[in-house]
Amino acid sequence: MPTITTSDGTEIFYKDWGTGQPIVFSHGWPLTSDDWDAQMLFFLDHGYRVIAHDRRGHGRSSQGSEGHDMDHYADDLAALTEHLDLHDAIHVGHSTGGGEVARYLGRHGEARVAKAALISSVTPYVMQDEDHPIGLPASVFEGFRTALAANRPEFYQDVAAGPFYGFNRPGVEPSEPIIRNWWRQGMTGSAQAHYDGVYAFAHADFTADLQKISVPVLVMNGEDDQIVVFENTAPRAVELLQNGTLKSYPGYPHGMPTTHADTINADLLSFFRS
């Protein structure tokens, strides 16, 4: 099982398939690199080298008690790209993974990077405060943490069966295999890492990170995203980027890389080739 060991002793699991221009995928909370199956197989078939890792405390990476914050996530991603000596890489992040990509670029620069895509991303900021009245109240995120601590298996079942994929919307047929796969990935990780991770993505402000990024960035967001609300995030992220493009999807949910993989993959491929 391929892993790297970071400077603080954390083992990070990763997959590295194929040859060609590298695409590096950063997954959402509380999932794993498995959540990118539909993208990794698609882009491998289109001649790219595809790489994805399990964030610290998630999946097959080690479950230490420290470092469950956006700076450590970004530093772990930097350690992976340096270990693999990646150049001209394309970074793709979903949800918390979008924040991880933005913080990586803001903290470690663009020398190894060609482009990036932020999908349903927590950038630039998701929480409500005096300077950001359109964000979600802090009580929403504390509710996540309370539900996780009280009964993680049930909470993860409810998230996957409900708002994450829009399976709670009228007329939408839930997919039990997708729900079970989400639950499976979540339950392989550390409860403490996931508990701390909610605080990490909810309280992180990525404004300064986005303002530093000059490579082309495609910002993709479903207009019916019930986890990262479109109006609160994607349009504002594009305004902060030097070379950003917004693509929105009417009716698409937060988990659209899974539920609408054909569309998302085709749009990513078009952006990569442009």
XYZ file of N, CA and C in Angstrom:
822
model
N 0.850 -1.187 0.000
C 0.000 0.000 0.000
C 0.891 1.245 0.000
N 0.875 2.064 -1.063
C 1.786 3.211 -1.130
C 1.417 4.296 -0.128
N 2.395 4.741 0.610
C 2.187 5.843 1.555
C 3.420 6.737 1.559
N 3.236 7.963 2.001
C 4.360 8.823 2.343
C 4.245 9.158 3.825
N 5.353 9.532 4.424
C 5.345 9.944 5.821
C 5.686 11.422 5.892
N 4.800 12.214 6.452
C 5.009 13.657 6.527
C 5.998 13.999 7.641
N 6.333 15.280 7.745
C 7.346 15.707 8.703
C 6.922 15.468 10.149
N 5.612 15.351 10.416
C 5.175 15.074 11.785
C 4.837 13.603 11.990
N 5.266 12.760 11.045
C 5.115 11.326 11.227
C 3.793 10.743 10.767
N 2.977 11.529 10.099
C 1.684 11.034 9.624
C 1.873 10.279 8.313
N 1.302 9.092 8.228
C 1.344 8.318 6.981
C 0.132 8.666 6.121
N 0.402 9.076 4.888
C -0.651 9.450 3.948
C -0.711 8.414 2.834
N -1.854 7.760 2.708
C -2.070 6.781 1.642
C -2.398 7.502 0.338
N -1.897 6.957 -0.781
C -2.241 7.562 -2.075
C -2.312 6.492 -3.151
N -3.019 6.838 -4.224
C -3.062 6.042 -5.449
C -2.365 6.842 -6.538
N -1.688 6.150 -7.432
C -0.948 6.821 -8.505
C -1.000 5.903 -9.720
N -1.875 6.238 -10.667
C -2.115 5.362 -11.807
C -1.770 6.067 -13.119
N -1.132 5.359 -14.024
C -0.950 5.827 -15.393
C 0.222 6.762 -15.585
N 0.303 7.301 -16.795
C 1.345 8.242 -17.168
C 0.694 9.429 -17.871
N 1.505 10.459 -18.122
C 0.980 11.650 -18.777
C 0.897 12.806 -17.801
N 0.200 13.884 -18.203
C 0.072 15.041 -17.318
C -0.670 14.617 -16.050
N -0.134 14.948 -14.873
C -0.768 14.490 -13.628
C -1.995 15.314 -13.240
N -3.019 14.608 -12.810
C -4.194 15.225 -12.173
C -4.229 14.721 -10.741
N -4.287 15.642 -9.786
C -4.278 15.295 -8.368
C -5.644 15.638 -7.773
N -6.300 14.659 -7.186
C -7.657 14.832 -6.668
C -7.636 14.904 -5.135
N -8.351 15.900 -4.587
C -8.494 16.053 -3.130
C -9.971 15.893 -2.772
N -10.270 14.926 -1.916
C -11.655 14.546 -1.655
C -12.320 15.434 -0.608
N -13.637 15.278 -0.506
C -14.426 16.018 0.464
C -14.508 15.310 1.808
N -15.000 16.040 2.800
C -15.221 15.508 4.152
C -16.418 14.588 4.114
N -16.424 13.463 4.814
C -15.375 12.735 5.535
C -14.929 11.530 4.701
N -14.770 11.734 3.416
C -14.614 10.638 2.459
C -13.151 10.254 2.280
N -12.862 9.583 1.172
C -11.517 9.089 0.889
C -11.243 9.258 -0.603
N -10.071 8.836 -1.015
C -9.728 8.886 -2.438
C -10.666 8.027 -3.283
N -11.347 7.063 -2.670
C -12.299 6.226 -3.415
C -13.435 7.050 -4.006
N -13.682 8.217 -3.425
C -14.791 9.019 -3.929
C -14.521 9.537 -5.340
N -13.283 9.409 -5.794
C -12.917 9.881 -7.142
C -12.888 8.748 -8.164
N -13.459 7.604 -7.856
C -13.397 6.475 -8.788
C -13.838 6.858 -10.196
N -14.976 7.527 -10.298
C -15.534 7.846 -11.631
C -14.642 8.804 -12.402
N -13.928 9.674 -11.677
C -13.033 10.616 -12.350
C -11.691 9.942 -12.676
N -11.154 9.166 -11.770
C -9.835 8.568 -12.007
C -9.860 7.595 -13.185
N -10.899 6.785 -13.263
C -10.987 5.850 -14.396
C -11.178 6.599 -15.713
N -12.006 7.646 -15.682
C -12.270 8.425 -16.902
C -10.996 9.093 -17.410
N -10.269 9.759 -16.535
C -9.096 10.503 -17.000
C -7.896 9.588 -17.259
N -7.831 8.466 -16.564
C -6.824 7.467 -16.905
C -7.026 6.991 -18.339
N -8.288 6.791 -18.713
C -8.630 6.338 -20.061
C -8.346 7.418 -21.099
N -8.254 8.669 -20.669
C -7.975 9.769 -21.597
C -6.507 10.191 -21.573
N -5.647 9.337 -21.037
C -4.216 9.563 -21.165
C -3.571 10.399 -20.091
N -4.245 10.575 -18.968
C -3.661 11.352 -17.874
C -3.119 10.409 -16.790
N -2.187 10.898 -16.012
C -1.745 10.241 -14.787
C -2.655 10.744 -13.662
N -3.309 9.848 -12.964
C -4.286 10.255 -11.954
C -3.798 9.844 -10.562
N -3.892 10.789 -9.626
C -3.357 10.612 -8.276
C -4.417 11.095 -7.277
N -4.614 10.332 -6.240
C -5.522 10.770 -5.166
C -5.014 10.213 -3.847
N -5.214 10.971 -2.793
C -4.756 10.543 -1.473
C -5.909 10.556 -0.481
N -5.752 9.814 0.591
C -6.670 9.893 1.725
C -6.111 10.938 2.693
N -6.921 11.947 2.969
C -6.493 12.990 3.907
C -6.142 12.383 5.273
N -5.260 13.005 6.006
C -4.898 12.494 7.341
C -6.173 12.299 8.181
N -6.211 11.173 8.877
C -7.385 10.854 9.671
C -8.543 10.277 8.874
N -8.372 10.158 7.561
C -9.427 9.638 6.697
C -8.945 8.344 6.031
N -9.883 7.418 5.804
C -9.591 6.219 5.023
C -8.390 5.453 5.525
N -7.411 5.237 4.624
C -6.249 4.403 4.911
C -5.049 5.184 5.419
N -5.186 6.499 5.587
C -4.112 7.293 6.192
C -4.178 7.152 7.711
N -3.065 7.471 8.378
C -3.009 7.229 9.819
C -3.935 8.167 10.585
N -4.317 7.717 11.766
C -5.356 8.394 12.542
C -4.785 9.032 13.798
N -3.757 9.837 13.637
C -3.202 10.564 14.771
C -4.165 11.610 15.288
N -3.810 12.182 16.434
C -4.731 13.126 17.079
C -4.488 14.573 16.678
N -3.426 14.838 15.936
C -3.052 16.220 15.669
C -3.162 16.563 14.173
N -3.305 17.853 13.920
C -3.155 18.345 12.545
C -4.398 18.286 11.682
N -5.560 18.240 12.303
C -6.776 18.180 11.496
C -7.284 19.605 11.234
N -6.527 20.307 10.407
C -6.838 21.691 10.053
C -6.352 21.937 8.630
N -6.782 23.035 8.047
C -6.537 23.262 6.623
C -5.048 23.438 6.311
N -4.281 24.039 7.201
C -2.847 24.203 6.936
C -2.152 22.843 6.848
N -2.472 21.949 7.770
C -1.854 20.618 7.707
C -2.327 19.857 6.466
N -3.618 19.989 6.131
C -4.095 19.318 4.918
C -3.297 19.801 3.696
N -3.100 21.112 3.610
C -2.354 21.678 2.474
C -0.901 21.231 2.486
N -0.322 21.183 3.668
C 1.083 20.761 3.777
C 1.231 19.283 3.398
N 0.261 18.471 3.758
C 0.309 17.056 3.372
C 0.219 16.906 1.852
N -0.630 17.722 1.227
C -0.729 17.693 -0.237
C 0.582 18.135 -0.872
N 1.202 19.155 -0.298
C 2.501 19.599 -0.808
C 3.553 18.504 -0.663
N 3.524 17.807 0.458
C 4.487 16.718 0.673
C 4.297 15.620 -0.368
N 3.063 15.333 -0.717
C 2.794 14.298 -1.725
C 3.301 14.737 -3.099
N 3.007 15.983 -3.478
C 3.445 16.454 -4.800
C 4.966 16.511 -4.889
N 5.618 16.840 -3.780
C 7.087 16.859 -3.776
C 7.654 15.440 -3.818
N 7.046 14.543 -3.082
C 7.491 13.140 -3.075
C 7.413 12.539 -4.480
N 6.324 12.839 -5.187
C 6.135 12.306 -6.536
C 6.805 13.178 -7.588
N 7.365 14.315 -7.157
C 8.046 15.281 -8.035
C 7.144 15.655 -9.219
N 5.943 16.068 -8.885
C 4.976 16.427 -9.916
C 5.262 17.816 -10.479
N 5.082 17.948 -11.779
C 5.181 19.242 -12.454
C 4.034 19.353 -13.454
N 3.637 20.600 -13.743
C 2.559 20.841 -14.701
C 1.289 20.100 -14.275
N 1.062 20.025 -12.992
C -0.062 19.244 -12.455
C -1.355 20.049 -12.476
N -2.452 19.318 -12.596
C -3.795 19.883 -12.466
C -4.369 19.387 -11.141
N -4.829 20.305 -10.307
C -5.398 19.928 -9.013
C -6.910 20.102 -9.041
N -7.597 19.073 -8.571
C -9.060 19.084 -8.529
C -9.490 18.794 -7.097
N -10.299 19.687 -6.522
C -10.757 19.474 -5.152
C -12.270 19.567 -5.059
N -12.847 18.677 -4.268
C -14.295 18.685 -4.037
C -14.579 19.069 -2.587
N -15.435 20.064 -2.396
C -15.901 20.459 -1.073
C -14.718 20.864 -0.177
N -14.468 20.156 0.924
C -13.293 20.478 1.743
C -12.011 20.328 0.924
N -12.016 19.409 -0.025
C -10.858 19.244 -0.900
C -10.591 20.485 -1.737
N -11.651 21.233 -2.074
C -11.444 22.497 -2.779
C -10.702 23.497 -1.909
N -11.064 23.518 -0.629
C -10.328 24.366 0.303
C -8.889 23.911 0.451
N -8.691 22.608 0.450
C -7.327 22.064 0.543
C -6.486 22.513 -0.643
N -7.064 22.473 -1.838
C -6.331 22.905 -3.033
C -6.016 24.402 -2.963
N -7.016 25.198 -2.577
C -6.791 26.648 -2.499
C -5.709 26.974 -1.475
N -5.760 26.324 -0.310
C -4.761 26.606 0.723
C -3.377 26.112 0.285
N -3.336 24.992 -0.417
C -2.060 24.482 -0.955
C -1.440 25.505 -1.900
N -2.244 26.041 -2.816
C -1.704 27.015 -3.767
C -1.327 28.316 -3.059
N -2.149 28.718 -2.098
C -1.845 29.946 -1.385
C -0.626 29.827 -0.493
N -0.391 28.646 0.021
C 0.665 28.430 1.021
C 1.974 27.950 0.391
N 1.862 27.233 -0.737
C 3.056 26.617 -1.332
C 3.365 27.089 -2.744
N 2.523 27.947 -3.318
C 2.807 28.505 -4.625
C 2.381 27.606 -5.776
N 2.625 28.113 -6.997
C 2.106 27.477 -8.199
C 3.180 26.850 -9.075
N 4.398 26.746 -8.582
C 5.511 26.319 -9.436
C 5.277 24.957 -10.070
N 4.542 24.105 -9.382
C 4.311 22.746 -9.901
C 2.939 22.592 -10.559
N 2.185 23.685 -10.689
C 0.767 23.584 -11.034
C 0.455 24.285 -12.356
N -0.399 23.622 -13.172
C -0.839 24.207 -14.441
C -2.236 24.808 -14.333
N -3.140 24.089 -13.693
C -4.535 24.523 -13.586
C -5.124 23.925 -12.308
N -6.336 24.393 -11.992
C -7.053 23.818 -10.856
C -8.549 23.878 -11.120
N -9.269 22.989 -10.472
C -10.731 23.001 -10.515
C -11.257 22.839 -9.093
N -12.182 23.702 -8.723
C -12.801 23.671 -7.402
C -14.267 23.301 -7.583
N -14.651 22.115 -7.091
C -16.006 21.587 -7.288
C -16.762 21.618 -5.967
N -17.912 22.290 -5.971
C -18.747 22.350 -4.745
C -17.873 22.713 -3.546
N -17.021 23.676 -3.743
C -15.926 23.940 -2.800
C -16.326 24.883 -1.670
N -15.712 24.690 -0.513
C -15.976 25.526 0.662
C -15.319 26.899 0.567
N -14.748 27.215 -0.555
C -14.108 28.518 -0.777
C -15.125 29.549 -1.240
N -14.961 30.827 -0.886
C -13.912 31.337 -0.008
C -14.220 31.217 1.486
N -15.506 31.083 1.873
C -15.829 31.056 3.290
C -17.287 30.662 3.420
N -17.603 29.775 4.341
C -18.964 29.255 4.388
C -19.764 29.707 5.610
N -19.071 30.228 6.624
C -19.774 30.495 7.879
C -20.250 31.944 7.969
N -21.344 32.143 8.624
C -21.910 33.474 8.813
C -21.205 34.220 9.942
N -20.867 35.470 9.670
C -20.389 36.358 10.729
C -20.693 37.789 10.320
N -20.181 38.754 11.064
C -20.515 40.154 10.787
C -20.067 40.580 9.395
N -18.948 40.044 8.939
C -18.430 40.419 7.628
C -18.982 39.540 6.510
N -19.699 38.476 6.879
C -20.193 37.517 5.880
C -21.603 37.063 6.264
N -22.559 37.988 6.164
C -23.909 37.672 6.670
C -24.630 36.611 5.854
N -24.178 36.307 4.629
C -24.898 35.325 3.806
C -24.459 33.893 4.098
N -23.465 33.712 4.970
C -22.999 32.369 5.294
C -23.987 31.620 6.182
N -23.661 30.355 6.445
C -24.495 29.541 7.319
C -24.141 29.819 8.781
N -25.133 29.841 9.666
C -24.856 30.090 11.090
C -23.914 29.032 11.672
N -23.125 29.447 12.634
C -22.196 28.513 13.291
C -22.941 27.339 13.898
N -24.188 27.554 14.275
C -24.971 26.481 14.894
C -25.175 25.299 13.940
N -25.170 25.553 12.637
C -25.320 24.465 11.667
C -24.144 23.502 11.781
N -22.953 24.069 11.841
C -21.752 23.235 11.883
C -21.579 22.570 13.250
N -21.972 23.284 14.298
C -21.930 22.658 15.623
C -22.939 21.519 15.689
N -24.043 21.666 14.952
C -25.011 20.575 14.874
C -24.418 19.341 14.222
N -23.597 19.544 13.187
C -22.893 18.412 12.561
C -22.028 17.689 13.596
N -21.283 18.456 14.346
C -20.351 17.863 15.314
C -21.110 17.140 16.425
N -22.201 17.727 16.866
C -23.006 17.091 17.913
C -23.593 15.770 17.418
N -24.116 15.779 16.194
C -24.712 14.562 15.632
C -23.655 13.491 15.411
N -22.469 13.907 14.964
C -21.371 12.951 14.749
C -20.966 12.302 16.068
N -20.824 13.124 17.100
C -20.390 12.593 18.399
C -21.451 11.691 19.022
N -22.709 11.995 18.771
C -23.792 11.224 19.386
C -23.981 9.867 18.727
N -23.894 9.828 17.389
C -24.150 8.571 16.680
C -23.617 8.709 15.259
N -22.338 8.488 15.098
C -21.708 8.702 13.782
C -22.313 7.816 12.694
N -22.528 6.515 12.925
C -23.109 5.705 11.846
C -24.455 6.223 11.361
N -25.290 6.637 12.281
C -26.620 7.124 11.888
C -26.509 8.467 11.182
N -25.658 9.347 11.685
C -25.477 10.664 11.068
C -24.975 10.522 9.634
N -24.006 9.644 9.425
C -23.456 9.468 8.075
C -24.487 8.843 7.135
N -25.311 7.961 7.657
C -26.397 7.407 6.847
C -27.356 8.522 6.417
N -27.687 9.392 7.356
C -28.649 10.458 7.069
C -28.093 11.474 6.074
N -26.819 11.796 6.185
C -26.222 12.772 5.264
C -26.231 12.238 3.835
N -25.811 10.982 3.680
C -25.732 10.411 2.340
C -27.104 10.171 1.734
N -28.056 9.776 2.571
C -29.407 9.507 2.071
C -30.208 10.781 1.852
N -29.684 11.903 2.338
C -30.418 13.157 2.245
C -29.746 14.227 1.425
N -29.209 15.262 2.088
C -28.788 16.455 1.359
C -27.534 16.305 0.503
N -26.651 15.381 0.848
C -25.368 15.343 0.127
C -25.587 15.097 -1.364
N -26.455 14.134 -1.670
C -26.721 13.808 -3.079
C -28.080 14.319 -3.547
N -28.766 15.071 -2.711
C -30.089 15.564 -3.086
C -31.140 14.474 -3.126
N -30.876 13.371 -2.427
C -31.838 12.269 -2.423
C -33.090 12.604 -1.605
N -33.046 13.711 -0.890
C -34.215 14.150 -0.132
C -35.126 15.052 -0.955
N -34.769 15.318 -2.211
C -35.587 16.193 -3.043
C -36.737 15.410 -3.680
N -37.902 16.034 -3.828
C -39.031 15.340 -4.447
C -38.676 14.871 -5.864
N -39.031 13.642 -6.155
C -38.811 13.107 -7.496
C -37.448 12.516 -7.742
N -36.535 12.658 -6.781
C -35.187 12.094 -6.940
C -35.165 10.676 -6.360
N -34.721 9.722 -7.153
C -34.667 8.330 -6.717
C -33.338 8.063 -6.005
N -33.356 7.764 -4.714
C -32.094 7.493 -4.005
C -31.394 6.249 -4.556
N -30.081 6.278 -4.546
C -29.280 5.122 -4.949
C -28.684 4.487 -3.699
N -29.133 3.308 -3.338
C -28.624 2.646 -2.144
C -27.129 2.327 -2.256
N -26.638 1.879 -3.420
C -25.187 1.647 -3.510
C -24.363 2.920 -3.268
N -24.825 4.053 -3.777
C -24.102 5.307 -3.547
C -24.142 5.671 -2.062
N -25.295 5.502 -1.441
C -25.423 5.805 -0.010
C -24.489 4.908 0.809
N -24.490 3.631 0.487
C -23.648 2.693 1.239
C -22.162 2.978 1.025
N -21.813 3.387 -0.196
C -20.406 3.690 -0.465
C -19.955 4.922 0.304
N -20.805 5.929 0.408
C -20.484 7.129 1.186
C -20.280 6.746 2.653
N -21.231 5.955 3.181
C -21.159 5.523 4.586
C -19.893 4.697 4.830
N -19.605 3.805 3.902
C -18.406 2.944 4.033
C -17.148 3.794 4.126
N -17.005 4.745 3.225
C -15.814 5.576 3.247
C -15.723 6.362 4.549
N -16.841 6.961 4.955
C -16.828 7.761 6.169
C -16.435 6.954 7.399
N -16.939 5.749 7.505
C -16.705 4.960 8.703
C -15.295 4.375 8.768
N -14.529 4.445 7.690
C -13.138 3.980 7.764
C -12.228 5.008 8.423
N -12.692 6.242 8.539
C -11.836 7.296 9.088
C -11.963 7.413 10.597
N -11.246 8.383 11.129
C -11.199 8.635 12.566
C -12.323 9.586 12.959
N -13.074 9.216 13.994
C -14.140 10.097 14.482
C -13.575 11.450 14.912
N -12.409 11.429 15.556
C -11.844 12.703 16.015
C -11.420 13.575 14.843
N -10.808 12.956 13.826
C -10.399 13.723 12.648
C -11.604 14.339 11.961
N -12.679 13.582 11.875
C -13.881 14.105 11.223
C -14.530 15.194 12.067
N -14.528 15.006 13.374
C -15.096 16.008 14.291
C -14.314 17.319 14.176
N -12.996 17.214 14.218
C -12.165 18.409 14.070
C -12.252 18.977 12.653
N -12.442 18.090 11.681
C -12.491 18.540 10.288
C -13.662 19.449 9.993
N -14.792 19.228 10.667
C -15.938 20.125 10.483
C -15.551 21.548 10.895
N -14.884 21.660 12.032
C -14.435 22.991 12.485
C -13.444 23.579 11.477
N -12.573 22.731 10.946
C -11.531 23.209 10.032
C -12.132 23.827 8.777
N -13.057 23.125 8.126
C -13.566 23.683 6.869
C -14.577 24.801 7.120
N -15.267 24.766 8.268
C -16.276 25.790 8.528
C -15.658 27.131 8.908
N -14.535 27.092 9.591
C -13.943 28.325 10.108
C -12.835 28.882 9.216
N -12.439 28.156 8.192
C -11.323 28.617 7.354
C -11.794 29.665 6.356
N -11.036 30.740 6.256
C -11.285 31.796 5.272
C -10.206 31.675 4.195
N -10.618 31.375 2.986
C -9.679 31.141 1.890
C -9.524 32.364 0.980
N -10.010 33.505 1.421
C -9.957 34.712 0.587
C -8.534 35.022 0.141
N -7.611 35.080 1.075
C -6.220 35.427 0.725
C -5.599 34.364 -0.172
N -5.956 33.105 0.031
C -5.419 32.034 -0.825
C -5.882 32.227 -2.268
N -7.167 32.459 -2.440
C -7.709 32.617 -3.791
C -7.086 33.819 -4.494
N -6.863 34.894 -3.759
C -6.298 36.098 -4.370
C -4.866 35.897 -4.868
N -4.172 34.917 -4.323
C -2.787 34.649 -4.749
C -2.719 33.795 -6.014
N -3.813 33.138 -6.377
C -3.780 32.142 -7.454
C -3.901 32.817 -8.814
N -2.956 32.540 -9.707
C -2.979 33.145 -11.048
C -3.204 32.117 -12.147
N -3.024 30.837 -11.865
C -3.271 29.821 -12.899
C -4.777 29.741 -13.168
N -5.172 29.245 -14.350
C -6.609 29.116 -14.634
C -7.300 28.185 -13.633
N -8.447 28.625 -13.148
C -9.222 27.837 -12.189
C -10.670 27.765 -12.658
N -11.186 26.559 -12.748
C -12.599 26.353 -13.063
C -13.345 26.106 -11.758
N -14.330 26.945 -11.490
C -15.154 26.808 -10.288
C -16.506 26.228 -10.708
N -16.831 25.046 -10.167
C -18.044 24.326 -10.569
C -18.929 24.129 -9.345
N -20.202 24.445 -9.469
C -21.084 24.296 -8.309
C -22.514 24.018 -8.753
N -23.164 23.077 -8.099
C -24.574 22.827 -8.348
C -25.424 23.926 -7.727
N -26.467 24.327 -8.426
C -27.320 25.399 -7.905
C -28.296 24.897 -6.845
N -28.392 23.563 -6.685
C -29.213 23.011 -5.606
C -28.331 22.311 -4.578
N -27.148 22.845 -4.373
C -26.229 22.290 -3.374
C -26.733 22.657 -1.989
N -27.076 21.644 -1.182
C -27.603 21.884 0.168
C -26.515 21.838 1.228
N -25.280 21.541 0.832
C -24.161 21.469 1.782
C -23.311 22.738 1.685
N -22.864 23.057 0.467
C -22.149 24.304 0.193
C -23.055 25.121 -0.726
N -23.735 26.085 -0.150
C -24.763 26.821 -0.882
C -24.132 27.661 -1.989
N -24.653 27.481 -3.198
C -24.070 28.121 -4.373
C -23.897 29.632 -4.196
N -24.960 30.301 -3.797
C -24.917 31.770 -3.729
C -23.878 32.266 -2.722
N -23.552 31.439 -1.739
C -22.612 31.864 -0.684
C -21.151 31.690 -1.063
N -20.891 30.945 -2.124
C -19.513 30.517 -2.338
C -18.997 30.727 -3.761
N -19.449 29.933 -4.721
C -18.819 29.882 -6.040
C -18.700 31.246 -6.726
N -19.776 32.066 -6.836
C -19.604 33.364 -7.500
C -18.586 34.253 -6.804
N -18.537 34.171 -5.489
C -17.580 34.996 -4.733
C -16.160 34.477 -4.937
N -16.000 33.177 -5.049
C -14.666 32.626 -5.286
C -14.115 33.103 -6.623
N -14.947 33.101 -7.640
C -14.491 33.524 -8.970
C -14.093 34.996 -8.962
N -14.801 35.812 -8.215
C -14.452 37.231 -8.122
C -13.061 37.441 -7.529
N -12.664 36.553 -6.651
C -11.367 36.699 -5.968
C -10.207 36.150 -6.788
N -10.494 35.231 -7.700
C -9.429 34.615 -8.504
C -8.991 35.549 -9.625
N -7.720 35.467 -9.981
C -7.200 36.286 -11.073
C -7.616 35.736 -12.431
N -7.828 34.429 -12.509
C -8.124 33.786 -13.787
C -9.140 32.663 -13.565
N -10.279 33.070 -13.021
C -11.287 32.077 -12.672
C -12.462 32.080 -13.630
N -13.066 30.905 -13.802
C -14.253 30.736 -14.639
C -15.309 29.991 -13.834
N -16.521 30.507 -13.860
C -17.617 29.892 -13.109
C -18.497 29.068 -14.037
N -18.785 27.845 -13.608
C -19.747 27.007 -14.312
C -20.728 26.455 -13.285
N -21.998 26.813 -13.438
C -23.009 26.356 -12.489
C -23.956 25.373 -13.162
N -24.635 24.583 -12.323
C -25.443 23.471 -12.813
C -26.812 23.501 -12.132
N -27.826 23.975 -12.831
C -29.168 24.033 -12.227
C -29.641 22.662 -11.766
N -30.062 22.595 -10.506
C -30.628 21.360 -9.966
C -29.628 20.340 -9.485
N -28.344 20.560 -9.697
C -27.348 19.565 -9.302
C -27.049 19.671 -7.799
N -26.785 18.513 -7.146
C -26.520 18.510 -5.702
C -25.024 18.654 -5.385
N -24.742 18.634 -4.092
C -23.352 18.741 -3.640
C -22.482 17.615 -4.211
N -23.017 16.397 -4.201
C -22.238 15.241 -4.656
C -22.303 15.020 -6.155
N -22.341 16.076 -6.920
C -22.529 15.944 -8.374
C -21.386 15.222 -9.097
N -20.152 15.182 -8.584
C -19.139 14.361 -9.285
C -19.521 12.885 -9.336
N -20.392 12.448 -8.418
C -20.879 11.065 -8.437
C -22.204 10.953 -9.183
N -23.166 11.797 -8.810
C -24.507 11.669 -9.391
C -24.547 12.090 -10.854
N -23.666 12.993 -11.265
C -23.647 13.497 -12.638
C -22.223 13.419 -13.191
N -21.591 12.262 -12.983
C -20.181 12.114 -13.357
C -19.941 12.351 -14.853
N -20.836 11.902 -15.696
C -20.616 12.072 -17.135
C -20.490 13.547 -17.513
N -21.371 14.364 -16.979
C -21.334 15.805 -17.288
C -20.104 16.466 -16.676
N -19.851 16.173 -15.409
C -18.725 16.812 -14.718
C -17.398 16.397 -15.374
N -17.257 15.129 -15.701
C -16.012 14.670 -16.328
C -15.797 15.336 -17.684
N -16.850 15.435 -18.474
C -16.727 16.061 -19.797
C -16.342 17.529 -19.669
N -16.920 18.224 -18.702
C -16.594 19.646 -18.530
C -15.175 19.826 -18.001
N -14.747 18.938 -17.133
C -13.359 19.004 -16.662
C -12.389 18.744 -17.812
N -12.692 17.754 -18.629
C -11.811 17.431 -19.754
C -11.701 18.613 -20.715
N -12.816 19.252 -21.002
C -12.798 20.420 -21.883
C -11.927 21.526 -21.291
N -12.027 21.740 -19.993
C -11.212 22.768 -19.329
C -9.734 22.386 -19.350
N -9.423 21.139 -19.101
C -8.021 20.719 -19.095
C -7.386 20.896 -20.470
N -8.157 20.653 -21.525
C -7.619 20.719 -22.883
C -7.631 22.126 -23.468
N -8.274 23.061 -22.789
C -8.410 24.419 -23.346
C -7.115 25.191 -23.203
